[in-house]
Tab-separated table of C-alpha atoms in Angstrom:
chain	number	residue	atom	x	y	z
A	1	MET	CA	12.141	-2.842	22.325
A	2	THR	CA	13.232	-5.742	24.503
A	3	SER	CA	13.538	-3.696	27.691
A	4	LEU	CA	9.974	-2.337	27.354
A	5	ALA	CA	8.677	-5.786	26.466
A	6	LEU	CA	10.338	-7.188	29.577
A	7	GLU	CA	8.617	-4.561	31.716
A	8	MET	CA	5.217	-5.437	30.248
A	9	CYS	CA	5.850	-9.153	30.718
A	10	ALA	CA	7.159	-8.656	34.247
A	11	SER	CA	3.905	-6.947	35.224
A	12	ARG	CA	1.963	-9.928	33.899
A	13	LEU	CA	4.148	-12.461	35.707
A	14	LEU	CA	3.715	-10.581	38.982
A	15	GLY	CA	-0.004	-10.040	38.405
A	16	ALA	CA	-0.671	-13.774	38.441
A	17	TYR	CA	0.840	-14.063	41.921
A	18	PHE	CA	0.769	-10.657	43.631
A	19	GLY	CA	-2.027	-8.796	41.845
A	20	THR	CA	-1.594	-5.374	40.239
A	21	SER	CA	-1.539	-3.041	43.222
A	22	LEU	CA	0.252	0.295	43.239
A	23	PHE	CA	2.765	-1.314	45.572
A	24	ILE	CA	3.618	-3.950	42.960
A	25	TRP	CA	3.713	-1.462	40.090
A	26	GLY	CA	5.880	0.903	42.150
A	27	ASN	CA	8.387	-1.864	42.838
A	28	LEU	CA	8.397	-2.970	39.224
A	29	ILE	CA	8.866	0.436	37.627
A	30	GLY	CA	11.236	1.688	40.328
A	31	LEU	CA	13.535	-1.321	40.181
A	32	ILE	CA	13.628	-1.396	36.379
A	33	LEU	CA	14.555	2.294	36.366
A	34	LEU	CA	17.250	1.495	38.920
A	35	TYR	CA	18.614	-1.286	36.700
A	36	LEU	CA	18.602	0.994	33.667
A	37	MET	CA	20.405	3.703	35.640
A	38	VAL	CA	23.141	1.232	36.557
A	39	GLY	CA	23.310	0.114	32.924
A	40	TYR	CA	23.590	3.682	31.604
A	41	PHE	CA	26.383	4.445	34.055
A	42	LEU	CA	28.355	1.299	33.284
A	43	GLY	CA	27.650	1.578	29.555
A	44	GLY	CA	29.350	4.948	29.292
A	45	ARG	CA	32.478	3.675	31.031
A	46	PHE	CA	32.627	0.424	29.030
A	47	ALA	CA	32.080	2.276	25.759
A	48	ASP	CA	35.006	4.603	26.382
A	49	ARG	CA	37.256	1.716	27.382
A	50	TYR	CA	36.155	-0.843	24.749
A	51	PRO	CA	34.647	1.087	21.816
A	52	HIS	CA	34.030	-1.932	19.592
A	53	THR	CA	30.853	-3.210	17.966
A	54	ARG	CA	31.669	-6.807	18.866
A	55	VAL	CA	31.798	-5.888	22.564
A	56	LEU	CA	28.343	-4.346	22.342
A	57	CYS	CA	27.018	-7.423	20.528
A	58	MET	CA	28.517	-9.694	23.178
A	59	ILE	CA	26.708	-7.673	25.858
A	60	THR	CA	23.354	-7.956	24.084
A	61	ALA	CA	23.968	-11.671	23.402
A	62	VAL	CA	24.438	-12.304	27.123
A	63	ALA	CA	21.309	-10.219	27.767
A	64	GLY	CA	19.397	-12.366	25.267
A	65	ILE	CA	20.537	-15.586	26.961
A	66	SER	CA	19.578	-14.262	30.406
A	67	ILE	CA	16.117	-13.353	29.057
A	68	ILE	CA	15.648	-16.830	27.576
A	69	ILE	CA	16.430	-18.339	30.999
A	70	ILE	CA	13.728	-16.321	32.823
A	71	PRO	CA	10.676	-18.424	31.804
A	72	PHE	CA	12.373	-21.590	33.069
A	73	VAL	CA	13.355	-20.270	36.514
A	74	CYS	CA	10.519	-17.879	37.357
A	75	GLN	CA	7.890	-20.428	38.378
A	76	SER	CA	9.822	-21.854	41.324
A	77	ILE	CA	10.323	-18.359	42.749
A	78	LEU	CA	6.722	-17.371	42.119
A	79	THR	CA	5.413	-20.616	43.607
A	80	TRP	CA	7.464	-19.872	46.706
A	81	SER	CA	5.823	-16.454	46.788
A	82	VAL	CA	2.385	-18.071	46.912
A	83	THR	CA	3.497	-20.187	49.878
A	84	GLY	CA	4.678	-17.056	51.629
A	85	LEU	CA	1.410	-15.264	50.956
A	86	GLU	CA	-0.670	-18.182	52.215
A	87	GLN	CA	1.348	-18.253	55.437
A	88	VAL	CA	0.913	-14.460	55.718
A	89	SER	CA	4.645	-14.179	56.287
A	90	VAL	CA	5.925	-10.679	55.647
A	91	GLY	CA	9.516	-11.847	55.262
A	92	ILE	CA	8.792	-14.462	52.596
A	93	PHE	CA	6.289	-12.212	50.830
A	94	LEU	CA	8.658	-9.265	50.487
A	95	GLY	CA	11.632	-11.554	49.896
A	96	SER	CA	9.899	-13.361	47.052
A	97	LEU	CA	8.823	-10.041	45.556
A	98	VAL	CA	12.412	-8.806	45.543
A	99	GLY	CA	13.540	-12.175	44.203
A	100	THR	CA	11.062	-11.889	41.349
A	101	MET	CA	12.365	-8.443	40.510
A	102	LEU	CA	15.911	-9.784	40.565
A	103	LEU	CA	14.951	-12.082	37.692
A	104	PHE	CA	15.110	-9.022	35.492
A	105	ALA	CA	18.169	-7.320	36.995
A	106	ILE	CA	20.837	-8.856	34.743
A	107	PRO	CA	19.082	-8.459	31.363
A	108	VAL	CA	17.791	-4.942	32.061
A	109	ILE	CA	21.167	-3.710	33.336
A	110	LEU	CA	22.835	-5.176	30.251
A	111	LEU	CA	20.231	-3.570	27.983
A	112	GLY	CA	20.887	-0.273	29.755
A	113	LEU	CA	24.457	-0.422	28.457
A	114	VAL	CA	23.239	-0.226	24.865
A	115	SER	CA	22.312	3.468	24.506
A	116	PRO	CA	25.588	5.046	25.714
A	117	PHE	CA	27.538	2.348	23.852
A	118	ALA	CA	25.665	3.063	20.616
A	119	VAL	CA	26.213	6.828	20.927
A	120	ARG	CA	29.939	6.259	21.495
A	121	LEU	CA	30.282	3.905	18.513
A	122	VAL	CA	28.363	6.011	16.008
A	123	THR	CA	29.752	9.415	16.973
A	124	SER	CA	32.864	10.136	14.925
A	125	ASP	CA	32.573	13.905	14.870
A	126	VAL	CA	31.849	15.847	18.063
A	127	LYS	CA	30.146	18.546	15.998
A	128	LYS	CA	27.529	16.010	14.926
A	129	SER	CA	27.056	14.379	18.341
A	130	GLY	CA	23.711	16.103	18.921
A	131	ARG	CA	22.286	14.917	15.603
A	132	VAL	CA	23.648	11.397	16.096
A	133	SER	CA	22.364	11.001	19.649
A	134	GLY	CA	18.983	12.482	18.684
A	135	SER	CA	18.611	9.993	15.832
A	136	LEU	CA	19.586	7.081	18.062
A	137	TYR	CA	17.116	8.084	20.756
A	138	ALA	CA	14.396	8.450	18.127
A	139	ILE	CA	15.136	4.918	16.886
A	140	SER	CA	15.201	3.711	20.487
A	141	THR	CA	11.791	5.272	21.113
A	142	VAL	CA	10.344	3.483	18.072
A	143	GLY	CA	11.679	0.250	19.579
A	144	SER	CA	10.085	1.153	22.919
A	145	ILE	CA	6.736	1.681	21.200
A	146	LEU	CA	6.996	-1.759	19.589
A	147	GLY	CA	8.037	-3.264	22.914
A	148	ALA	CA	4.988	-1.761	24.603
A	149	PHE	CA	2.348	-2.659	22.024
A	150	LEU	CA	3.488	-5.996	20.564
A	151	PRO	CA	3.252	-7.954	23.855
A	152	VAL	CA	-0.021	-6.346	24.934
A	153	LEU	CA	-1.924	-6.428	21.660
A	154	TRP	CA	-0.629	-9.644	20.136
A	155	LEU	CA	2.052	-11.787	21.732
A	156	ILE	CA	0.838	-12.271	25.316
A	157	PRO	CA	-2.822	-12.980	24.426
A	158	THR	CA	-1.723	-15.276	21.574
A	159	PHE	CA	1.287	-17.131	22.977
A	160	GLY	CA	1.339	-16.376	26.711
A	161	VAL	CA	3.704	-14.306	28.788
A	162	ARG	CA	6.546	-16.821	29.073
A	163	ARG	CA	6.657	-17.599	25.364
A	164	THR	CA	6.584	-13.839	24.722
A	165	ILE	CA	9.686	-13.474	26.878
A	166	LEU	CA	11.289	-16.322	24.923
A	167	ILE	CA	10.458	-14.659	21.603
A	168	PHE	CA	12.107	-11.373	22.563
A	169	GLY	CA	15.091	-13.201	24.017
A	170	VAL	CA	15.542	-15.229	20.826
A	171	VAL	CA	15.225	-12.169	18.588
A	172	LEU	CA	17.789	-10.267	20.665
A	173	LEU	CA	20.193	-13.209	20.717
A	174	ALA	CA	19.873	-13.763	16.952
A	175	ALA	CA	20.544	-10.082	16.211
A	176	SER	CA	23.537	-10.139	18.567
A	177	LEU	CA	25.064	-13.259	17.003
A	178	TRP	CA	24.603	-11.790	13.535
A	179	GLY	CA	26.388	-8.646	14.708
A	180	LEU	CA	29.302	-10.699	16.006
A	181	LEU	CA	30.059	-12.064	12.526
A	182	PRO	CA	32.781	-10.339	10.461
A	183	ARG	CA	31.405	-7.765	8.043
A	184	TRP	CA	32.099	-9.807	4.894
A	185	GLN	CA	30.260	-12.785	6.414
A	186	ARG	CA	27.287	-10.626	7.356
A	187	VAL	CA	26.917	-9.470	3.766
A	188	SER	CA	27.018	-12.996	2.332
A	189	TYR	CA	25.345	-14.772	5.236
A	190	ILE	CA	21.928	-16.097	4.192
A	191	LEU	CA	21.213	-18.334	7.172
A	192	PRO	CA	20.029	-15.824	9.836
A	193	ALA	CA	16.466	-15.578	8.510
A	194	PRO	CA	15.687	-19.324	8.471
A	195	ALA	CA	17.772	-19.863	11.608
A	196	LEU	CA	15.774	-17.192	13.412
A	197	ALA	CA	12.544	-18.752	12.154
A	198	ILE	CA	13.647	-22.144	13.508
A	199	LEU	CA	14.588	-20.651	16.878
A	200	LEU	CA	11.261	-18.837	17.136
A	201	THR	CA	9.384	-22.003	16.193
A	202	ILE	CA	11.209	-23.929	18.910
A	203	ALA	CA	10.403	-21.172	21.412
A	204	LEU	CA	6.710	-21.334	20.532
A	205	LEU	CA	6.588	-25.144	20.634
A	206	ILE	CA	8.208	-25.455	24.052
A	207	GLN	CA	5.604	-26.825	26.448
A	208	MET	CA	5.586	-24.347	29.319
A	209	GLY	CA	2.586	-25.650	31.246
A	210	PRO	CA	0.316	-23.306	33.212
A	211	LEU	CA	1.770	-19.997	34.295
A	212	LYS	CA	0.633	-20.882	37.812
A	213	GLU	CA	-0.049	-24.390	39.080
A	214	ILE	CA	-3.145	-24.773	41.271
A	215	PRO	CA	-5.120	-27.888	42.255
A	216	HIS	CA	-7.965	-29.179	40.056
A	217	LEU	CA	-7.122	-26.890	37.110
A	218	ILE	CA	-9.177	-27.576	33.959
A	219	HIS	CA	-8.572	-24.382	31.969
A	220	GLU	CA	-6.087	-21.525	31.934
A	221	GLN	CA	-5.391	-18.682	29.533
A	222	GLU	CA	-4.025	-15.159	29.318
A	223	SER	CA	-6.250	-12.420	27.966
A	224	TYR	CA	-5.789	-8.718	27.330
A	225	TYR	CA	-6.915	-7.992	30.894
A	226	ASN	CA	-6.420	-11.062	33.089
A	227	TYR	CA	-4.731	-14.352	33.755
A	228	ILE	CA	-7.746	-16.681	33.839
A	229	GLN	CA	-7.977	-20.080	35.532
A	230	VAL	CA	-10.926	-22.445	35.975
A	231	THR	CA	-10.899	-25.277	38.500
A	232	ARG	CA	-13.264	-28.184	39.067
A	233	GLU	CA	-13.434	-29.257	42.703
A	234	PRO	CA	-13.986	-32.911	43.692
A	235	ASP	CA	-17.713	-32.248	44.237
A	236	GLY	CA	-18.032	-30.901	40.670
A	237	THR	CA	-18.072	-27.202	41.554
A	238	ARG	CA	-16.338	-25.015	38.987
A	239	GLN	CA	-14.566	-21.885	40.164
A	240	LEU	CA	-13.366	-18.873	38.200
A	241	ILE	CA	-10.023	-17.578	39.496
A	242	LEU	CA	-8.297	-14.483	38.139
A	243	ASN	CA	-4.728	-13.223	38.336
A	244	GLU	CA	-3.156	-13.814	41.754
A	245	GLY	CA	-5.968	-16.188	42.705
A	246	GLN	CA	-6.761	-14.835	46.160
A	247	ALA	CA	-10.468	-14.571	45.317
A	248	ILE	CA	-13.067	-16.695	43.528
A	249	HIS	CA	-15.062	-14.634	41.037
A	250	SER	CA	-17.754	-17.134	40.014
A	251	VAL	CA	-18.955	-20.605	40.996
A	252	TYR	CA	-21.122	-23.157	39.225
A	253	ASN	CA	-22.021	-26.775	39.897
A	254	PRO	CA	-24.055	-28.421	37.113
A	255	GLN	CA	-24.996	-31.270	39.470
A	256	LYS	CA	-26.676	-29.099	42.103
A	257	GLN	CA	-30.122	-27.520	41.892
A	258	ASP	CA	-29.751	-25.161	44.868
A	259	ILE	CA	-29.246	-21.655	43.486
A	260	LEU	CA	-27.862	-20.209	46.718
A	261	THR	CA	-24.102	-20.468	47.151
A	262	GLY	CA	-23.679	-19.530	50.811
A	263	TRP	CA	-21.352	-16.737	49.639
A	264	TYR	CA	-21.775	-13.003	49.254
A	265	TRP	CA	-23.400	-13.346	45.802
A	266	ASP	CA	-26.624	-14.454	47.508
A	267	TYR	CA	-27.028	-11.072	49.185
A	268	PHE	CA	-27.682	-9.271	45.888
A	269	LEU	CA	-30.957	-11.197	45.613
A	270	ALA	CA	-32.292	-9.428	48.701
A	271	ALA	CA	-31.873	-5.912	47.280
A	272	PRO	CA	-35.492	-5.279	46.146
A	273	TYR	CA	-37.066	-5.965	49.548
A	274	PHE	CA	-36.417	-2.588	51.131
A	275	ASN	CA	-39.508	-1.301	49.291
A	276	LYS	CA	-42.949	-1.745	50.832
A	277	GLY	CA	-45.136	-4.430	49.291
A	278	ILE	CA	-42.542	-5.476	46.729
A	279	GLN	CA	-43.177	-8.775	44.919
A	280	PRO	CA	-40.663	-10.792	42.851
A	281	SER	CA	-42.710	-10.160	39.692
A	282	GLN	CA	-42.100	-6.413	40.035
A	283	VAL	CA	-38.366	-6.814	39.382
A	284	LYS	CA	-38.222	-6.189	35.624
A	285	ARG	CA	-34.601	-5.351	34.785
A	286	VAL	CA	-31.234	-5.771	36.522
A	287	GLY	CA	-27.867	-4.273	35.631
A	288	ILE	CA	-24.686	-6.092	36.672
A	289	ILE	CA	-21.275	-4.416	36.570
A	290	GLY	CA	-18.610	-7.084	36.860
A	291	LEU	CA	-20.434	-10.014	35.264
A	292	ALA	CA	-17.508	-12.486	35.458
A	293	GLY	CA	-18.801	-16.058	34.947
A	294	GLY	CA	-22.423	-15.089	35.548
A	295	THR	CA	-23.131	-16.369	39.069
A	296	VAL	CA	-25.294	-13.352	39.998
A	297	ALA	CA	-27.024	-13.377	36.607
A	298	ARG	CA	-27.902	-17.067	36.977
A	299	GLN	CA	-29.312	-16.473	40.478
A	300	PHE	CA	-31.499	-13.550	39.378
A	301	THR	CA	-32.726	-15.514	36.371
A	302	GLN	CA	-33.971	-18.385	38.510
A	303	VAL	CA	-35.349	-16.369	41.443
A	304	TYR	CA	-36.992	-13.568	39.445
A	305	ASN	CA	-38.489	-15.534	36.557
A	306	ASN	CA	-36.273	-14.625	33.630
A	307	VAL	CA	-35.926	-10.956	34.538
A	308	GLN	CA	-34.077	-9.001	31.831
A	309	ILE	CA	-30.411	-8.663	32.767
A	310	ASP	CA	-27.741	-6.402	31.282
A	311	GLY	CA	-24.263	-7.537	32.326
A	312	ALA	CA	-21.071	-5.542	31.751
A	313	GLU	CA	-17.773	-7.449	31.647
A	314	ILE	CA	-14.702	-5.708	30.264
A	315	ASP	CA	-12.840	-8.921	29.370
A	316	PRO	CA	-14.317	-10.842	26.400
A	317	ALA	CA	-12.194	-13.863	27.305
A	318	ILE	CA	-13.976	-14.106	30.662
A	319	VAL	CA	-17.300	-13.975	28.837
A	320	ARG	CA	-16.232	-16.916	26.645
A	321	VAL	CA	-15.068	-18.850	29.708
A	322	GLY	CA	-18.362	-18.060	31.441
A	323	ARG	CA	-20.322	-19.473	28.540
A	324	GLN	CA	-18.149	-22.559	28.193
A	325	TYR	CA	-17.631	-23.563	31.819
A	326	PHE	CA	-20.315	-21.738	33.843
A	327	ASN	CA	-23.390	-22.188	31.637
A	328	MET	CA	-23.722	-18.422	31.208
A	329	ASN	CA	-26.170	-18.837	28.335
A	330	GLU	CA	-29.423	-17.482	29.743
A	331	PRO	CA	-31.603	-16.043	26.938
A	332	ASN	CA	-32.567	-13.100	29.161
A	333	LEU	CA	-28.914	-12.115	29.727
A	334	HIS	CA	-27.518	-9.368	27.495
A	335	VAL	CA	-23.731	-9.163	27.733
A	336	TYR	CA	-21.789	-5.940	27.108
A	337	THR	CA	-18.030	-6.403	26.788
A	338	GLN	CA	-16.978	-2.952	27.914
A	339	ASP	CA	-16.048	-0.983	30.988
A	340	GLY	CA	-18.948	-0.873	33.428
A	341	ARG	CA	-19.053	2.891	33.709
A	342	THR	CA	-18.988	3.308	29.948
A	343	PHE	CA	-21.751	0.710	29.666
A	344	LEU	CA	-23.919	2.551	32.171
A	345	ALA	CA	-23.365	5.935	30.521
A	346	ALA	CA	-24.516	4.542	27.169
A	347	SER	CA	-27.434	2.508	28.527
A	348	LYS	CA	-30.977	3.683	27.713
A	349	HIS	CA	-32.576	1.347	30.249
A	350	THR	CA	-33.914	1.886	33.745
A	351	TYR	CA	-33.002	-0.758	36.314
A	352	ASP	CA	-34.681	-1.993	39.453
A	353	ILE	CA	-31.328	-3.191	40.740
A	354	VAL	CA	-27.760	-2.296	39.808
A	355	ALA	CA	-25.320	-4.844	41.260
A	356	ILE	CA	-21.629	-3.917	41.327
A	357	ASP	CA	-19.067	-6.677	41.812
A	358	ALA	CA	-16.087	-5.402	39.859
A	359	PHE	CA	-12.681	-6.226	41.277
A	360	GLN	CA	-9.181	-6.041	39.899
A	361	GLN	CA	-7.974	-7.842	42.978
A	362	PRO	CA	-7.484	-6.625	45.534
A	363	TYR	CA	-8.988	-3.330	44.366
A	364	ILE	CA	-12.319	-2.071	43.196
A	365	PRO	CA	-11.518	0.112	40.158
A	366	PHE	CA	-11.739	3.683	41.415
A	367	GLN	CA	-14.244	4.737	38.737
A	368	PHE	CA	-16.845	2.514	40.441
A	369	THR	CA	-16.400	4.088	43.866
A	370	THR	CA	-17.111	7.788	43.435
A	371	ARG	CA	-19.993	10.137	44.114
A	372	GLU	CA	-20.177	10.988	40.422
A	373	PHE	CA	-20.484	7.320	39.485
A	374	PHE	CA	-23.235	6.670	42.020
A	375	THR	CA	-25.063	9.740	40.728
A	376	GLN	CA	-24.916	8.118	37.297
A	377	VAL	CA	-26.285	4.898	38.809
A	378	ARG	CA	-29.135	6.807	40.456
A	379	ASN	CA	-30.079	8.297	37.092
A	380	HIS	CA	-30.547	4.757	35.737
A	381	LEU	CA	-32.594	3.387	38.642
A	382	SER	CA	-36.366	3.084	38.786
A	383	SER	CA	-38.281	4.995	41.462
A	384	THR	CA	-37.930	1.987	43.783
A	385	GLY	CA	-34.475	1.027	42.570
A	386	VAL	CA	-31.588	-0.238	44.696
A	387	VAL	CA	-27.825	-0.217	44.117
A	388	ALA	CA	-25.829	-3.029	45.739
A	389	LEU	CA	-22.055	-3.436	45.807
A	390	ASN	CA	-19.467	-5.786	47.237
A	391	THR	CA	-16.500	-4.480	49.194
A	392	GLY	CA	-14.256	-5.704	52.005
A	393	HIS	CA	-12.896	-5.293	55.512
A	394	THR	CA	-10.557	-6.972	57.972
A	395	ALA	CA	-11.347	-8.187	61.469
A	396	LYS	CA	-10.913	-4.703	62.945
A	397	ASP	CA	-10.575	-2.312	60.017
A	398	TYR	CA	-13.780	-1.127	58.334
A	399	ARG	CA	-12.435	2.074	56.800
A	400	LEU	CA	-13.255	1.049	53.243
A	401	VAL	CA	-16.804	0.109	54.198
A	402	GLN	CA	-17.250	3.415	55.993
A	403	ALA	CA	-15.927	5.383	53.012
A	404	PHE	CA	-18.541	3.728	50.795
A	405	VAL	CA	-21.285	4.480	53.317
A	406	ASN	CA	-20.206	8.130	53.385
A	407	THR	CA	-20.078	8.336	49.589
A	408	LEU	CA	-23.388	6.591	48.925
A	409	SER	CA	-25.102	8.735	51.573
A	410	THR	CA	-24.372	11.840	49.517
A	411	VAL	CA	-26.496	10.389	46.691
A	412	PHE	CA	-29.100	8.086	48.290
A	413	PRO	CA	-31.367	8.648	51.300
A	414	SER	CA	-30.880	5.207	52.917
A	415	VAL	CA	-27.767	3.011	53.065
A	416	TYR	CA	-27.442	-0.490	54.561
A	417	VAL	CA	-24.491	-2.723	55.460
A	418	PHE	CA	-24.220	-6.538	55.494
A	419	ASN	CA	-21.016	-8.045	56.874
A	420	VAL	CA	-20.967	-11.555	55.422
A	421	PRO	CA	-20.160	-14.022	58.258
A	422	GLY	CA	-16.914	-15.937	58.004
A	423	THR	CA	-15.558	-13.742	55.197
A	424	ILE	CA	-13.928	-10.364	54.638
A	425	ASN	CA	-16.796	-9.350	52.328
A	426	THR	CA	-19.254	-6.568	53.086
A	427	GLU	CA	-22.346	-5.947	50.974
A	428	ILE	CA	-23.600	-2.362	50.899
A	429	MET	CA	-27.011	-1.386	49.520
A	430	ALA	CA	-28.572	2.035	48.954
A	431	THR	CA	-32.159	2.826	47.995
A	432	MET	CA	-33.783	5.481	45.840
A	433	GLN	CA	-36.534	6.082	48.423
A	434	PRO	CA	-36.211	6.502	52.200
A	435	THR	CA	-36.544	2.951	53.503
A	436	SER	CA	-36.179	1.028	56.760
A	437	LEU	CA	-34.863	-2.243	58.124
A	438	ASP	CA	-38.299	-3.011	59.503
A	439	THR	CA	-39.740	-3.058	55.985
A	440	PHE	CA	-36.837	-5.172	54.779
A	441	ARG	CA	-37.371	-7.733	57.538
A	442	ALA	CA	-41.149	-7.814	57.043
A	443	ASN	CA	-40.838	-8.368	53.283
A	444	LEU	CA	-38.345	-11.238	53.545
A	445	SER	CA	-40.066	-12.861	56.498
A	446	GLN	CA	-43.176	-13.550	54.415
A	447	PHE	CA	-41.386	-16.265	52.400
A	448	SER	CA	-41.572	-19.857	53.527
A	449	ALA	CA	-38.370	-21.372	54.897
A	450	GLU	CA	-38.515	-24.021	52.136
A	451	THR	CA	-38.267	-21.425	49.350
A	452	THR	CA	-35.099	-19.860	47.994
A	453	LEU	CA	-36.067	-16.411	49.273
A	454	GLY	CA	-36.953	-17.899	52.646
A	455	GLN	CA	-33.508	-19.470	52.884
A	456	LEU	CA	-32.011	-16.167	51.760
A	457	ALA	CA	-33.805	-14.400	54.621
A	458	THR	CA	-32.021	-16.615	57.157
A	459	GLU	CA	-28.705	-15.522	55.623
A	460	VAL	CA	-29.163	-11.776	55.358
A	461	LEU	CA	-31.550	-10.704	58.127
A	462	PRO	CA	-29.229	-11.467	61.066
A	463	VAL	CA	-26.448	-9.273	59.662
A	464	ALA	CA	-28.442	-6.359	58.197
A	465	THR	CA	-27.564	-2.977	59.748
A	466	ARG	CA	-28.077	0.637	58.775
A	467	GLY	CA	-25.084	2.544	57.489
A	468	ARG	CA	-24.106	5.612	59.517
A	469	VAL	CA	-22.184	8.586	58.114
A	470	ASP	CA	-19.140	9.513	60.201
A	471	GLY	CA	-18.090	12.700	58.416
A	472	GLY	CA	-15.028	11.029	56.925
A	473	ILE	CA	-13.781	10.639	53.376
A	474	VAL	CA	-16.146	10.764	50.406
A	475	PHE	CA	-14.814	9.284	47.168
A	476	THR	CA	-14.969	11.601	44.137
A	477	ASP	CA	-13.629	11.406	40.593
A	478	ASP	CA	-11.015	13.944	41.661
A	479	LYS	CA	-9.961	12.126	44.822
A	480	ALA	CA	-10.653	8.444	45.424
A	481	PRO	CA	-7.737	6.899	47.377
A	482	ILE	CA	-9.169	3.402	47.044
A	483	GLU	CA	-5.729	1.861	46.460
A	484	GLN	CA	-4.203	3.554	49.488
A	485	ILE	CA	-6.992	2.412	51.829
A	486	THR	CA	-6.939	-1.122	50.400
A	487	ASP	CA	-3.150	-1.327	50.758
A	488	GLN	CA	-3.470	-0.288	54.396
A	489	LEU	CA	-6.132	-2.958	54.939
A	490	LEU	CA	-3.856	-5.582	53.405
A	491	LEU	CA	-0.882	-4.465	55.502
A	492	ASN	CA	-2.953	-4.542	58.685
A	493	TYR	CA	-4.224	-8.007	57.768
A	494	ILE	CA	-0.684	-9.261	57.214
A	495	LEU	CA	0.622	-7.748	60.442
A	496	GLN	CA	-2.270	-8.733	62.715
A	497	PRO	CA	-1.508	-11.594	65.136
């Protein structure tokens, strides 16, 4: 139970600093398996040499103590990892990642000793060794199930990842100390239950502070899906930051009236203007996949006169944060707390625009990248509908952008690319009807420079280009190597001079 719980908690600790890439998960799972392998090997030898219950309980007691220490030493290592990432230093980045994994080496190796030790202690008759080992492994699997589900469904969202580690460490230590008592004392000993309750209470009351310290923090919490932080900058701007914090997912400043942010969110507002003669009043309904704190929804509400908006956000905690800190309370906004693809499949509405801004940094979830998904989007668009999505590139590597252009071109007749100046963001838009950049420019140019749409035109028109198919990869539900391409982009970014 404890070893599986540690693995779940380790993924959450790393996610707040490194994200949840395949590279991170591969290191986590691979190293934990390595630690368990070492523990299994040593456990068999120790069990044959010291076949005593007290020895096993001493091992698990030390494991419990080493687990209890983790929450108090992890932050300095993880903070160092952030420094390394900001400096784009490969040595510090990889070194801190290995250092983080080493936090779990001692307890997981010690927990690996348990299974062979238990088999050796319980087996008194070789003829029954199969039955005994099978029963022990069945019990162990029940513990693994508890260790997988308890942190995810209850402990981490309720108490946080570090207190969850403390809870499992305390439980393991208490069970180990009880096992170290002589048998007659164990039978008559009444104290373990209240003592355990006191230890758990202390663990829960310990003030751990934020999992990750960042400037201007006003709110932080752990949800089923994310580590959520909200900051308030000196000018009053609130920012929604998720997990490793290398991207800002929503912004809001209650003191400013200007709806444009100067960031990539603004570009979604330009999506309708590929259609000839389009007027703002003709935009009736918008679908947003990846609602976050509602920046895009707030912009559409103000620019398109309370257009009906359906927003999908998988994390209900983000929705609550959006309403509390980002004024995401528009009466025309209908929030769906579910996966964006599931939301779209169940929707009965037709949309003039579908905006996709769903990131589990640094990745776009693969189900929002494929030809089959964009076919589903097309089936929910009006005859003049437009799909717009946010993706990324590096200074010289546009492979991900090109893959999206290739994929969208298999579903839509016209695809357009907007590389947002000064950022690594690229906005891609595709239209239901054959359209042109000339129409797009003519439509936006009609707005006065003093209006919001006129200001938007000065942002988007200089960088608007037509997407060109190059015959390369097309993402499908069967094959969408979004993680592999993104990892290569990140590696190239880190290695570039």
